[in-house]
CSV table of C-alpha atoms in Angstrom, one decimal:
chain,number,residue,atom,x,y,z
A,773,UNK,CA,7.5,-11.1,14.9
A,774,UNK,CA,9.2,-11.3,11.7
A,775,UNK,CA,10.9,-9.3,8.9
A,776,UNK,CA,9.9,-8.6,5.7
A,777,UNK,CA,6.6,-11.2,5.3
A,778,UNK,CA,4.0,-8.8,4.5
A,779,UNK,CA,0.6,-11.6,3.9
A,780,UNK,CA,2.9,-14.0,1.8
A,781,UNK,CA,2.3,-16.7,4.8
A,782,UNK,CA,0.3,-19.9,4.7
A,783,UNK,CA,-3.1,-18.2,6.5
A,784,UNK,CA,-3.6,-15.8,4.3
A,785,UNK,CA,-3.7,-18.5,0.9
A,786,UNK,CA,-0.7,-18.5,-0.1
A,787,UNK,CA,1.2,-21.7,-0.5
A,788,UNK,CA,3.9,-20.5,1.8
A,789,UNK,CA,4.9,-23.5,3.5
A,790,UNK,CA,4.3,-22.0,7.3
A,791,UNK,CA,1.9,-25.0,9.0
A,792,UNK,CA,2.9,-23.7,12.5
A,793,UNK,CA,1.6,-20.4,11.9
A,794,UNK,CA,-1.5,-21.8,9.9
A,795,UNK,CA,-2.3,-23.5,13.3
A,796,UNK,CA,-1.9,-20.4,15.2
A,797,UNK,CA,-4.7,-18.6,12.8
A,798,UNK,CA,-7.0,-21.6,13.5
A,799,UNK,CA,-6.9,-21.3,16.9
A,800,UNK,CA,-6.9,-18.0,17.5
A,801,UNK,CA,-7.8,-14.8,15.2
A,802,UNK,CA,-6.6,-13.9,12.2
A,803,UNK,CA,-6.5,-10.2,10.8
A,804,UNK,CA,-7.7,-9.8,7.1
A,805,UNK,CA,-7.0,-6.1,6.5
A,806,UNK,CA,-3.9,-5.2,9.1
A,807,UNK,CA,-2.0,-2.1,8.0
A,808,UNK,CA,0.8,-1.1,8.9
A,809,UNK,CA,1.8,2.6,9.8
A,810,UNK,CA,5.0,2.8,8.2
A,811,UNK,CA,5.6,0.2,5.3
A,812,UNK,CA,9.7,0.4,6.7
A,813,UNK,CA,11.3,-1.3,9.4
A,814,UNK,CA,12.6,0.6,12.5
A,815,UNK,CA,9.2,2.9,11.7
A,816,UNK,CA,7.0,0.4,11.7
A,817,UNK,CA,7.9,-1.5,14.8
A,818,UNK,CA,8.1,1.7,16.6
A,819,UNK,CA,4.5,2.5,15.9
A,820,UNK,CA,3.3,-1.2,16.9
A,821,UNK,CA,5.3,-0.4,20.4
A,822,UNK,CA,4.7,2.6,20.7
A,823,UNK,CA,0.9,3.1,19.6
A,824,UNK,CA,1.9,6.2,17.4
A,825,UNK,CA,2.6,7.3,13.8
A,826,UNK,CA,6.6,7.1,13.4
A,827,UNK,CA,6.8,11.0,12.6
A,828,UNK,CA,5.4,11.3,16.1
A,829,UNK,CA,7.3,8.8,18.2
A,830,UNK,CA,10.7,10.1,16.2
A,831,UNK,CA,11.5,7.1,14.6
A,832,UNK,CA,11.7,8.3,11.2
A,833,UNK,CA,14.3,6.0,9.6
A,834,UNK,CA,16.8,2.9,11.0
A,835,UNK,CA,17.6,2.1,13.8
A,836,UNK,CA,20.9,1.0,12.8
A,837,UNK,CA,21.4,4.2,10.6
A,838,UNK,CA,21.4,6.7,13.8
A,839,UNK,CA,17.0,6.8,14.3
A,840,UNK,CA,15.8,6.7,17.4
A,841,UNK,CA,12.3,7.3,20.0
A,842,UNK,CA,12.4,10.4,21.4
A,843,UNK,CA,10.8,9.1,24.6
A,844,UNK,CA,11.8,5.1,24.7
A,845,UNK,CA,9.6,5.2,28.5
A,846,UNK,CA,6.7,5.1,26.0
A,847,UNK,CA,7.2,1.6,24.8
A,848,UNK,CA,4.6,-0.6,25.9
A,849,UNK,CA,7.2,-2.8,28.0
A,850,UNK,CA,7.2,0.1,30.9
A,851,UNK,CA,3.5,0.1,31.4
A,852,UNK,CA,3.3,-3.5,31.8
A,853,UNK,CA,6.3,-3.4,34.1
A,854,UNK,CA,4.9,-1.4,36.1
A,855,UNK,CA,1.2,-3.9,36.3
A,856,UNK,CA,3.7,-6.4,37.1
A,857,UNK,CA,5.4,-8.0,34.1
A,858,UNK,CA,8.7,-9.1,34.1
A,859,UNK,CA,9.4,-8.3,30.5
A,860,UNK,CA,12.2,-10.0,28.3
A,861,UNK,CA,13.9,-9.8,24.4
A,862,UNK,CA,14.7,-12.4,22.5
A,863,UNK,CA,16.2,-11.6,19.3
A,864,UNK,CA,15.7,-8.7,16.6
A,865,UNK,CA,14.4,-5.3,17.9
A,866,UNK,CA,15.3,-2.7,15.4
A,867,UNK,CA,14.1,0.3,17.4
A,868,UNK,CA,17.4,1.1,18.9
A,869,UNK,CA,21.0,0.2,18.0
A,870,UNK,CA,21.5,-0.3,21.7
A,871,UNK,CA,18.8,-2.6,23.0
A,872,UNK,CA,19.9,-1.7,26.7
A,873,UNK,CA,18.4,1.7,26.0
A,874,UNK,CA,14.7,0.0,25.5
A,875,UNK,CA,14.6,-1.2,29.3
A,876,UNK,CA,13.7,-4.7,29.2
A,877,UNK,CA,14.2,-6.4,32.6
A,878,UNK,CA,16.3,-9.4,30.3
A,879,UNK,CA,18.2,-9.3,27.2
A,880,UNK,CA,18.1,-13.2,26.1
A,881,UNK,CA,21.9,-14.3,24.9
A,882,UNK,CA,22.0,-15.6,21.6
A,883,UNK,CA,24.6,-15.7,18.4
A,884,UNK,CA,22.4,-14.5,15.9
A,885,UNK,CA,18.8,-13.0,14.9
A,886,UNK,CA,17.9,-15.9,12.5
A,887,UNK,CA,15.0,-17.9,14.7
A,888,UNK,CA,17.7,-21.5,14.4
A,889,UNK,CA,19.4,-18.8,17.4
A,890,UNK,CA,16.5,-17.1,19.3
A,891,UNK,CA,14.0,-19.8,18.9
A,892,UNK,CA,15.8,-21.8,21.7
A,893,UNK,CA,16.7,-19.0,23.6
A,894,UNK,CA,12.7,-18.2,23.8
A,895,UNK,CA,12.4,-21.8,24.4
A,896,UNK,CA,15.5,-22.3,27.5
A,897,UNK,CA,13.0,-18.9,29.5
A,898,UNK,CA,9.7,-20.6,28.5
A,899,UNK,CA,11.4,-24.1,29.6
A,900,UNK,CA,11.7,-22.7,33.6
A,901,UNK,CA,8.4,-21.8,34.1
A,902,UNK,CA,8.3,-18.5,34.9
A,903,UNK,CA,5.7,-17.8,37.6
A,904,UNK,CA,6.1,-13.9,37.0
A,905,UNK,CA,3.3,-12.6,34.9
A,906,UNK,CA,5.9,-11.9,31.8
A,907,UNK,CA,6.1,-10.7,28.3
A,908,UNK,CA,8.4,-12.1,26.0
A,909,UNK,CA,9.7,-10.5,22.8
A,910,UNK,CA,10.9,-12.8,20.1
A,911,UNK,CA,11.9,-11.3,17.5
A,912,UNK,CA,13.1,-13.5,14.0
A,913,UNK,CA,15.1,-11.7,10.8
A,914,UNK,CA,13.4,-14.1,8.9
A,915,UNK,CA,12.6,-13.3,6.1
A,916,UNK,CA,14.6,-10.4,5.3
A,917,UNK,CA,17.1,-10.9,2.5
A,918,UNK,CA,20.0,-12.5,2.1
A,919,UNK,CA,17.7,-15.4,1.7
A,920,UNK,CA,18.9,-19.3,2.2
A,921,UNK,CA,19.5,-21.7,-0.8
A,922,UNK,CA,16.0,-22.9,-1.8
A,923,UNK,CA,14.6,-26.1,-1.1
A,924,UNK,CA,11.9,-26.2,-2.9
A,925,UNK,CA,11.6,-26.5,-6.7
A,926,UNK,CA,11.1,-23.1,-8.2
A,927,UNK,CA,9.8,-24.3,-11.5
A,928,UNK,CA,6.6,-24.8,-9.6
A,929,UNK,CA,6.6,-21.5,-7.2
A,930,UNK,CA,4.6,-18.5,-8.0
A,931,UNK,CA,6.3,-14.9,-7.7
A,932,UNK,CA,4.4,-12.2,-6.3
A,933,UNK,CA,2.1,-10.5,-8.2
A,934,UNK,CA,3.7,-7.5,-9.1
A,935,UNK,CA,6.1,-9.3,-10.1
A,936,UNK,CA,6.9,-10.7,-13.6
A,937,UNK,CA,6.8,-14.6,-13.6
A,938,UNK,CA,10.4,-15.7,-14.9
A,939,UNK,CA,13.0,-18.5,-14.2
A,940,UNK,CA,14.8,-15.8,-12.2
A,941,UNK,CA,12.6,-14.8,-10.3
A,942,UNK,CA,10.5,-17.8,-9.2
A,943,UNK,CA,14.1,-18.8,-8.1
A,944,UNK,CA,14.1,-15.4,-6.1
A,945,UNK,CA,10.4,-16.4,-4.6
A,946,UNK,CA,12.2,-20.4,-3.5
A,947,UNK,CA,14.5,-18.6,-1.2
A,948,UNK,CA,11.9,-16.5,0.2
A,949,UNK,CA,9.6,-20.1,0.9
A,950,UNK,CA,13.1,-21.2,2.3
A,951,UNK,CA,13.4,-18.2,4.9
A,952,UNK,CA,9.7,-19.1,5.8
A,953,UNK,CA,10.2,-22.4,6.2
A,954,UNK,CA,13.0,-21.7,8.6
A,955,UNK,CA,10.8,-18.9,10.6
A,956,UNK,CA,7.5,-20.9,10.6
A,957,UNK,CA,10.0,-23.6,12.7
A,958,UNK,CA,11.0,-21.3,14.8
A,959,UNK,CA,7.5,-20.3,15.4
A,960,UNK,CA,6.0,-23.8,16.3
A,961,UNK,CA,9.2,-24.0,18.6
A,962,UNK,CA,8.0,-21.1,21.0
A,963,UNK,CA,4.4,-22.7,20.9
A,964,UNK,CA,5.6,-26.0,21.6
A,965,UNK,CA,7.2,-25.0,24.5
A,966,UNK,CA,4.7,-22.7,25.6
A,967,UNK,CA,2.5,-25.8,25.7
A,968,UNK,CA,4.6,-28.1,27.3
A,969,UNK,CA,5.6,-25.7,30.3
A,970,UNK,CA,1.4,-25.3,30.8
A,971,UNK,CA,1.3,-21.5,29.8
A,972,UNK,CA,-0.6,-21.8,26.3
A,973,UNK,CA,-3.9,-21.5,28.0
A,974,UNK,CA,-3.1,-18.2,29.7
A,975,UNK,CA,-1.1,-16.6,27.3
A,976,UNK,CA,-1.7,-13.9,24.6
A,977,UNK,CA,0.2,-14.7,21.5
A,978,UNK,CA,1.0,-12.3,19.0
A,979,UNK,CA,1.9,-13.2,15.6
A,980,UNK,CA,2.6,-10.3,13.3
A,981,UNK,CA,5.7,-8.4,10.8
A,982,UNK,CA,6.5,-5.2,9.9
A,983,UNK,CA,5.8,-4.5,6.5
A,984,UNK,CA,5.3,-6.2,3.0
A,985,UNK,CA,8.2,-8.1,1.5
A,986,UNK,CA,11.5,-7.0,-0.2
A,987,UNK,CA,10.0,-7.2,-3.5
A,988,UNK,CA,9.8,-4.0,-6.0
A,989,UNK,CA,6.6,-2.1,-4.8
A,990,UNK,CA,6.1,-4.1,-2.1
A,991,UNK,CA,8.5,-3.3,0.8
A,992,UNK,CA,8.9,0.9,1.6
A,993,UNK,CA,6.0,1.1,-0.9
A,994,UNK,CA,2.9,2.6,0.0
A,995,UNK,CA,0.5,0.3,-2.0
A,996,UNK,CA,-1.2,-2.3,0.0
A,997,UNK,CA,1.8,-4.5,-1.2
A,998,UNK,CA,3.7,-2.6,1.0
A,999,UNK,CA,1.2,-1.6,4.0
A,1000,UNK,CA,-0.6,-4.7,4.4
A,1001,UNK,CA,0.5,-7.2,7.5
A,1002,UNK,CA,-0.1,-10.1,8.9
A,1003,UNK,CA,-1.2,-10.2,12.7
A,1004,UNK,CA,-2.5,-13.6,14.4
A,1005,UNK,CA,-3.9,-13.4,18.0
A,1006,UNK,CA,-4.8,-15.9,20.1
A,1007,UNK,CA,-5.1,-15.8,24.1
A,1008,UNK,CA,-7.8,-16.6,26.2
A,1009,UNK,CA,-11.7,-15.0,25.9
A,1010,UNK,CA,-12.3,-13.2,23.0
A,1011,UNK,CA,-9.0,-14.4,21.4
A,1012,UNK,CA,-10.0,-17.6,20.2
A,1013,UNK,CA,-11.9,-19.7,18.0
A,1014,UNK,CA,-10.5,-19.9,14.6
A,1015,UNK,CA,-12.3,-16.5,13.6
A,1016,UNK,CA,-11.1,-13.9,11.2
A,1017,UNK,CA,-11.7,-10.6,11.3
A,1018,UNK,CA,-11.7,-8.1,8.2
A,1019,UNK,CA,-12.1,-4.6,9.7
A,1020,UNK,CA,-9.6,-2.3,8.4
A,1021,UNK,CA,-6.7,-1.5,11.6
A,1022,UNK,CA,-2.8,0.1,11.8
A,1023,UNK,CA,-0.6,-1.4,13.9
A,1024,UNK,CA,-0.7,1.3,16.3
A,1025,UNK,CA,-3.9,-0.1,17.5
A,1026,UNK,CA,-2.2,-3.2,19.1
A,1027,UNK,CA,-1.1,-1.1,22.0
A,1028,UNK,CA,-4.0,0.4,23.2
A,1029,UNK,CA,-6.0,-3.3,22.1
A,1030,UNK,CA,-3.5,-4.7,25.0
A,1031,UNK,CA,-4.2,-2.5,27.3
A,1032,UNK,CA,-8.2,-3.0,27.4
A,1033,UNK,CA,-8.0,-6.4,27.1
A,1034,UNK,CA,-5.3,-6.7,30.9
A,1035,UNK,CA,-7.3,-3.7,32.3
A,1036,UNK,CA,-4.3,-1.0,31.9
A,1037,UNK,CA,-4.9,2.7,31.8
A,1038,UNK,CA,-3.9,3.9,28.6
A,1039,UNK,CA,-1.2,6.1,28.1
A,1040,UNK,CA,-2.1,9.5,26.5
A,1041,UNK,CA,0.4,9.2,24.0
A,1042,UNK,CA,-1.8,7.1,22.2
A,1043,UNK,CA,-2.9,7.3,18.7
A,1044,UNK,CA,-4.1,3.8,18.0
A,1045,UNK,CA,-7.3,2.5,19.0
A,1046,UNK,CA,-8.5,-0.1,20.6
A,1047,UNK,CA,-10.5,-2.8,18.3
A,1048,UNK,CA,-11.6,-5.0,21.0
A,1049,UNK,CA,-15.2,-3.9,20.8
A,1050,UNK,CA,-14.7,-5.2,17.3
A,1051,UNK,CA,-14.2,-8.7,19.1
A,1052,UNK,CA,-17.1,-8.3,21.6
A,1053,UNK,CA,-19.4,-8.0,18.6
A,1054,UNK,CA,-19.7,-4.5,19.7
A,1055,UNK,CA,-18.5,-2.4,16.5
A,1056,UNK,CA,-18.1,-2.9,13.3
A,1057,UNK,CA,-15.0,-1.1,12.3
A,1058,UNK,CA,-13.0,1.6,14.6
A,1059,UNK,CA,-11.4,3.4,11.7
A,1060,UNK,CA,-12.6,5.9,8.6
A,1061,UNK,CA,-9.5,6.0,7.5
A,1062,UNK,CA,-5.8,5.1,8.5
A,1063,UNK,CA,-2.4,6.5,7.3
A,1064,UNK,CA,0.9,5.2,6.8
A,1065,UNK,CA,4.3,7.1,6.0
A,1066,UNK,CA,8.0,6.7,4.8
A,1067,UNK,CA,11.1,9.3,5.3
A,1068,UNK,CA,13.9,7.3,5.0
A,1069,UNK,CA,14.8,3.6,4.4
A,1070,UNK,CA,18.4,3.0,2.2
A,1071,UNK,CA,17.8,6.8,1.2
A,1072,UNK,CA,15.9,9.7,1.4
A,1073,UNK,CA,12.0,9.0,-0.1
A,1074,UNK,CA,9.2,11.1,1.9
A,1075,UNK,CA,6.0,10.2,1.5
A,1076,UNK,CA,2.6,9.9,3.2
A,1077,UNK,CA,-0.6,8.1,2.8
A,1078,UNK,CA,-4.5,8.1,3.5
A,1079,UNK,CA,-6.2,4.9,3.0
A,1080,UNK,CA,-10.3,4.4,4.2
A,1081,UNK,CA,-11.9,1.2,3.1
A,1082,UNK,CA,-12.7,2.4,-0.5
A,1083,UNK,CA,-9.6,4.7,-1.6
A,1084,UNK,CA,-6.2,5.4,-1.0
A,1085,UNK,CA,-4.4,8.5,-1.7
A,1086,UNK,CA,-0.4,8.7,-2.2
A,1087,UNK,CA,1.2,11.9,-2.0
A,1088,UNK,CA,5.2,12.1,-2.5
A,1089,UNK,CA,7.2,15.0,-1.1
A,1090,UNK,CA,10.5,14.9,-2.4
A,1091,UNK,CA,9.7,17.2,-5.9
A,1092,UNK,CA,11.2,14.2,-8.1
A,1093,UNK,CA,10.2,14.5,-11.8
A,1094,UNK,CA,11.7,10.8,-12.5
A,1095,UNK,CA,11.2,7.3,-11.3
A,1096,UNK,CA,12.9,6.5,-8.4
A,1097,UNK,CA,14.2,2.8,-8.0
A,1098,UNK,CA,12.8,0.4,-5.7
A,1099,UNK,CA,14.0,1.5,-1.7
A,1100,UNK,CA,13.3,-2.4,-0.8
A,1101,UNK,CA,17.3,-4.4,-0.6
């Protein structure tokens, strides 16, 4: 998982020079309309492990900041420990400021959170063939700002569409493709090594980020700038074939996907849904409607949101009369 990517990655049309996750998408599944619950990041990741809304799970702001779960037994690392799973981190986590308190069997050393750090740290525990049934979290900061020096000429790079096409900031947009770059590599390193060790064929992969990018009205904004994701599966069965799917899902349905698909009970916690009938060819769509939220990010902004295929509605809490500036670093 990354930071900050939102859809700006080479599978979803952009020219975002990410080949390694363009390969993923073709060989597995690639999700069209991915929401996710809370367009921040310590909210947002909490309701992809947690399979519930942030105001639920208690993770309401950062990590870093002082946030935390009220329950952290409810992250989906315990159930699968207890089917069996040694489970491991490698990398960013941002749902606690001490990752101990998570309870992952292995905390991967490493120097940093950019993937040039945990990529081969992913790569060393994938390079001694675990014969454990395991789950591996590899987590990249890519591509959260400060981004690197571009590399690529930003006289010929698009900025997003919100945004306002000048010198600046299609020089702005280079360092993003530059953070990709370096995250896409990362990427293709885990897979690589996935293959080599003789695992890729019996291994669920799971490609996603937590919210849109650090753009005005993108990231910790509840437009679809800010709420749409990427997520890439691809595993054995119904996790393959280059397919795409378009029904509309919020990252809270992952979890409770996960479970159905290795035969887990699922906790009751649970406000997600599973969308594997969706795969089977069984459903069309599992939601009406899904919602997504933001308390705090850098400040103090509460808001909530309704979205069904159709319409969204965006209702703001905090009784400001004037505009507030963009909550995205």
């Amino acid at each position: 998982h990354s930071h900050d990517s939102g859809r700006y990655l080479k599978p979803y049309g952009h020219n975002i020079p990410t080949p390694n996750l363009d390969r993923l998408a073709h060989q597995g599944i690639l999700f069209r309309r991915m929401l996710s619950a809370a367009p921040t990041c310590s909210p947002s990741r909490a309701a992809l492990l947690t399979g519930q809304c942030p105001h639920r799970s208690g993770m309401l702001g950062l990590a870093h900041l002082g946030w935390r779960l009220n329950d952290y037994s409810q992250v989906i690392i315990h159930p699968l420990h207890a089917s069996g799973y040694h489970t491991i981190l490698a990398g960013l986590q941002h749902i606690a400021a001490d990752p101990t308190v998570i309870g992952y069997d292995e905390i991967l050393p490493h120097q940093t959170t950019h993937a040039r750090d945990v990529a081969p740290a992913a790569v060393r525990f994938l390079r001694s063939r675990p014969q454990q049934p395991f789950f591996l979290d590899v987590g990249f900061f890519e591509t959260h700002r400060e981004y690197p020096e571009p590399v690529d000429n930003p006289a010929y790079i698009q900025p997003p569409a919100p945004i306002p096409d000048t010198p600046e900031t299609r020089l702005d947009m280079a360092g993003f493709y530059a953070s990709a770059r370096a995250l896409d590599q990362g990427v293709g390193s885990v897979l690589d090594a996935l293959e080599a060790a003789g695992l890729a064929d019996n291994t669920l992969v799971i490609s996603t980020t937590d919210h849109g990018i650090a753009f005005p009205e993108m990231k910790c904004d509840l437009r679809d700038t800010g709420m749409g994701i990427s997520l890439i599966l691809r595993g054995p069965g119904v996790f393959s074939g280059g397919k795409v799917c378009d029904a509309m899902l919020s990252n809270i349905d992952v979890y409770p996907t996960i479970c159905d698909y290795l035969g887990i009970a699922k906790p009751e916690w649970l406000e997600g849904k599973s969308f594997l009938p969706i795969l089977k060819g069984e459903q069309n769509e599992i939601n009406e409607e899904v919602f997504s939220e933001v308390t705090f990010h850098a400040a103090y902004e509460p808001k909530r949101c309704v979205r069904t295929k159709r319409w969204k509605y965006i209702r703001r809490f905090d009784g400001r009369t004037t505009c507030v500036l963009p909550n995205c670093d």
